[in-house]
């Protein structure tokens, strides 16, 4: 006998869905189209980054770091090179990041939101960090 199992999609989706935050570049500019994202501490979340640039040399990524570590992470990342997405491997100051995306590409990362606070994010491509940045505002659960 053939037995088919069917999940109730609405129930399973509701139980397993996670917040998805999307952001991208403002066209060819070295600026995120959202400079503030919001999350609840301790919740699983997904960030989807879209590189909307059409310029061949405009690789971008999204990097979330511990407060006050942007310069340190950016400097170490520049030395790590493009093969490491301009991030020092296993950098303890990096909370989450997307891979370096070429123009027209998208990438994502799923992670648990950190404790309540304001967490900076930026593009780690050398020279972009100073202008391509924003804040993840994490509230209590």
Short mmCIF file of C-alpha atoms in Angstrom, two decimals:
data_model
loop_
_atom_site.label_atom_id
_atom_site.label_comp_id
_atom_site.label_asym_id
_atom_site.label_seq_id
_atom_site.Cartn_x
_atom_site.Cartn_y
_atom_site.Cartn_z
CA UNK A 1 0.00 0.00 0.00
CA UNK A 2 1.20 3.48 -0.82
CA UNK A 3 1.01 5.90 2.07
CA UNK A 4 1.55 9.61 1.60
CA UNK A 5 2.38 11.96 4.42
CA UNK A 6 1.46 15.57 4.08
CA UNK A 7 2.54 18.38 6.35
CA UNK A 8 0.22 21.23 7.13
CA UNK A 9 2.30 23.93 5.46
CA UNK A 10 0.68 26.83 7.30
CA UNK A 11 1.44 25.31 10.69
CA UNK A 12 4.98 24.23 9.85
CA UNK A 13 5.76 27.56 8.22
CA UNK A 14 4.53 29.49 11.23
CA UNK A 15 6.55 27.36 13.64
CA UNK A 16 9.78 27.48 11.70
CA UNK A 17 9.74 30.86 9.98
CA UNK A 18 12.49 33.28 10.84
CA UNK A 19 12.61 37.02 10.25
CA UNK A 20 14.27 37.94 6.96
CA UNK A 21 15.86 41.37 6.68
CA UNK A 22 16.77 42.49 3.17
CA UNK A 23 19.06 45.30 2.17
CA UNK A 24 21.18 46.23 -0.81
CA UNK A 25 23.25 48.95 -2.35
CA UNK A 26 21.74 52.18 -3.65
CA UNK A 27 22.50 51.41 -7.29
CA UNK A 28 26.15 52.06 -8.06
CA UNK A 29 26.71 54.15 -4.92
CA UNK A 30 28.81 52.86 -2.03
CA UNK A 31 25.84 53.18 0.32
CA UNK A 32 23.43 50.64 1.82
CA UNK A 33 19.78 51.30 1.01
CA UNK A 34 18.95 50.65 4.68
CA UNK A 35 21.15 52.15 7.37
CA UNK A 36 19.16 50.67 10.25
CA UNK A 37 17.88 47.14 10.74
CA UNK A 38 15.97 45.86 13.78
CA UNK A 39 15.97 42.49 15.51
CA UNK A 40 15.05 40.83 18.81
CA UNK A 41 17.85 39.40 20.94
CA UNK A 42 18.29 35.64 20.81
CA UNK A 43 16.11 35.09 17.75
CA UNK A 44 17.29 33.28 14.64
CA UNK A 45 17.33 35.74 11.75
CA UNK A 46 18.40 35.92 8.13
CA UNK A 47 19.96 38.87 6.35
CA UNK A 48 19.81 38.91 2.55
CA UNK A 49 22.18 41.37 0.86
CA UNK A 50 21.70 42.44 -2.79
CA UNK A 51 24.57 44.07 -4.66
CA UNK A 52 22.55 46.31 -7.00
CA UNK A 53 25.64 47.90 -8.57
CA UNK A 54 26.33 47.44 -12.28
CA UNK A 55 29.98 48.49 -12.04
CA UNK A 56 32.33 45.53 -12.55
CA UNK A 57 34.74 46.61 -9.80
CA UNK A 58 32.04 47.09 -7.15
CA UNK A 59 32.16 43.98 -4.97
CA UNK A 60 30.29 44.37 -1.67
CA UNK A 61 29.39 42.39 1.43
CA UNK A 62 27.55 42.87 4.73
CA UNK A 63 29.49 42.45 7.97
CA UNK A 64 28.00 42.71 11.48
CA UNK A 65 30.53 43.35 14.26
CA UNK A 66 30.83 43.99 17.97
CA UNK A 67 30.41 47.70 18.84
CA UNK A 68 33.63 49.70 18.56
CA UNK A 69 35.51 47.13 16.46
CA UNK A 70 34.79 48.41 12.93
CA UNK A 71 38.28 49.83 12.32
CA UNK A 72 40.04 46.76 13.72
CA UNK A 73 37.92 44.36 11.67
CA UNK A 74 38.29 46.44 8.49
CA UNK A 75 42.09 46.72 8.83
CA UNK A 76 42.52 42.99 9.50
CA UNK A 77 40.14 42.23 6.63
CA UNK A 78 42.05 44.33 4.11
CA UNK A 79 45.14 42.25 4.88
CA UNK A 80 43.13 38.99 4.59
CA UNK A 81 42.31 39.74 0.95
CA UNK A 82 39.44 38.97 -1.42
CA UNK A 83 39.82 35.20 -1.08
CA UNK A 84 38.59 35.65 2.52
CA UNK A 85 35.85 38.19 1.63
CA UNK A 86 38.11 40.86 3.19
CA UNK A 87 37.64 39.36 6.66
CA UNK A 88 40.23 37.76 8.91
CA UNK A 89 39.13 34.11 9.26
CA UNK A 90 37.46 33.39 12.62
CA UNK A 91 37.68 37.03 13.74
CA UNK A 92 36.03 37.05 17.20
CA UNK A 93 34.70 40.57 16.59
CA UNK A 94 32.62 39.46 13.59
CA UNK A 95 29.11 38.35 14.54
CA UNK A 96 27.86 37.51 11.03
CA UNK A 97 28.71 38.28 7.42
CA UNK A 98 27.76 37.60 3.82
CA UNK A 99 30.24 36.60 1.17
CA UNK A 100 31.61 39.25 -1.17
CA UNK A 101 28.99 39.65 -3.91
CA UNK A 102 29.72 40.75 -7.46
CA UNK A 103 27.40 43.26 -9.15
CA UNK A 104 23.93 41.76 -9.58
CA UNK A 105 24.54 39.00 -7.04
CA UNK A 106 22.85 38.39 -3.70
CA UNK A 107 24.09 36.52 -0.66
CA UNK A 108 22.65 35.74 2.75
CA UNK A 109 23.57 34.70 6.26
CA UNK A 110 21.45 33.14 9.00
CA UNK A 111 22.46 33.72 12.63
CA UNK A 112 21.16 34.29 16.15
CA UNK A 113 20.70 37.97 17.01
CA UNK A 114 23.15 39.13 19.71
CA UNK A 115 22.14 40.58 23.11
CA UNK A 116 20.29 43.93 23.17
CA UNK A 117 22.34 46.86 21.88
CA UNK A 118 23.41 48.75 18.76
CA UNK A 119 25.69 46.74 16.47
CA UNK A 120 27.48 48.32 13.51
CA UNK A 121 27.47 46.73 10.08
CA UNK A 122 29.51 47.72 7.04
CA UNK A 123 30.99 46.58 3.74
CA UNK A 124 34.48 45.15 4.29
CA UNK A 125 35.73 45.85 0.75
CA UNK A 126 38.78 48.11 1.31
CA UNK A 127 37.80 51.77 1.32
CA UNK A 128 34.06 51.11 1.55
CA UNK A 129 33.75 50.81 5.34
CA UNK A 130 33.89 54.57 5.97
CA UNK A 131 30.75 55.31 3.94
CA UNK A 132 28.94 51.99 3.49
CA UNK A 133 27.64 51.35 6.99
CA UNK A 134 24.62 51.07 9.25
CA UNK A 135 23.36 49.80 12.60
CA UNK A 136 21.51 46.67 13.70
CA UNK A 137 19.35 47.73 16.65
CA UNK A 138 18.71 44.69 18.84
CA UNK A 139 15.92 44.91 21.40
CA UNK A 140 15.11 42.65 24.34
CA UNK A 141 13.09 39.55 23.41
#
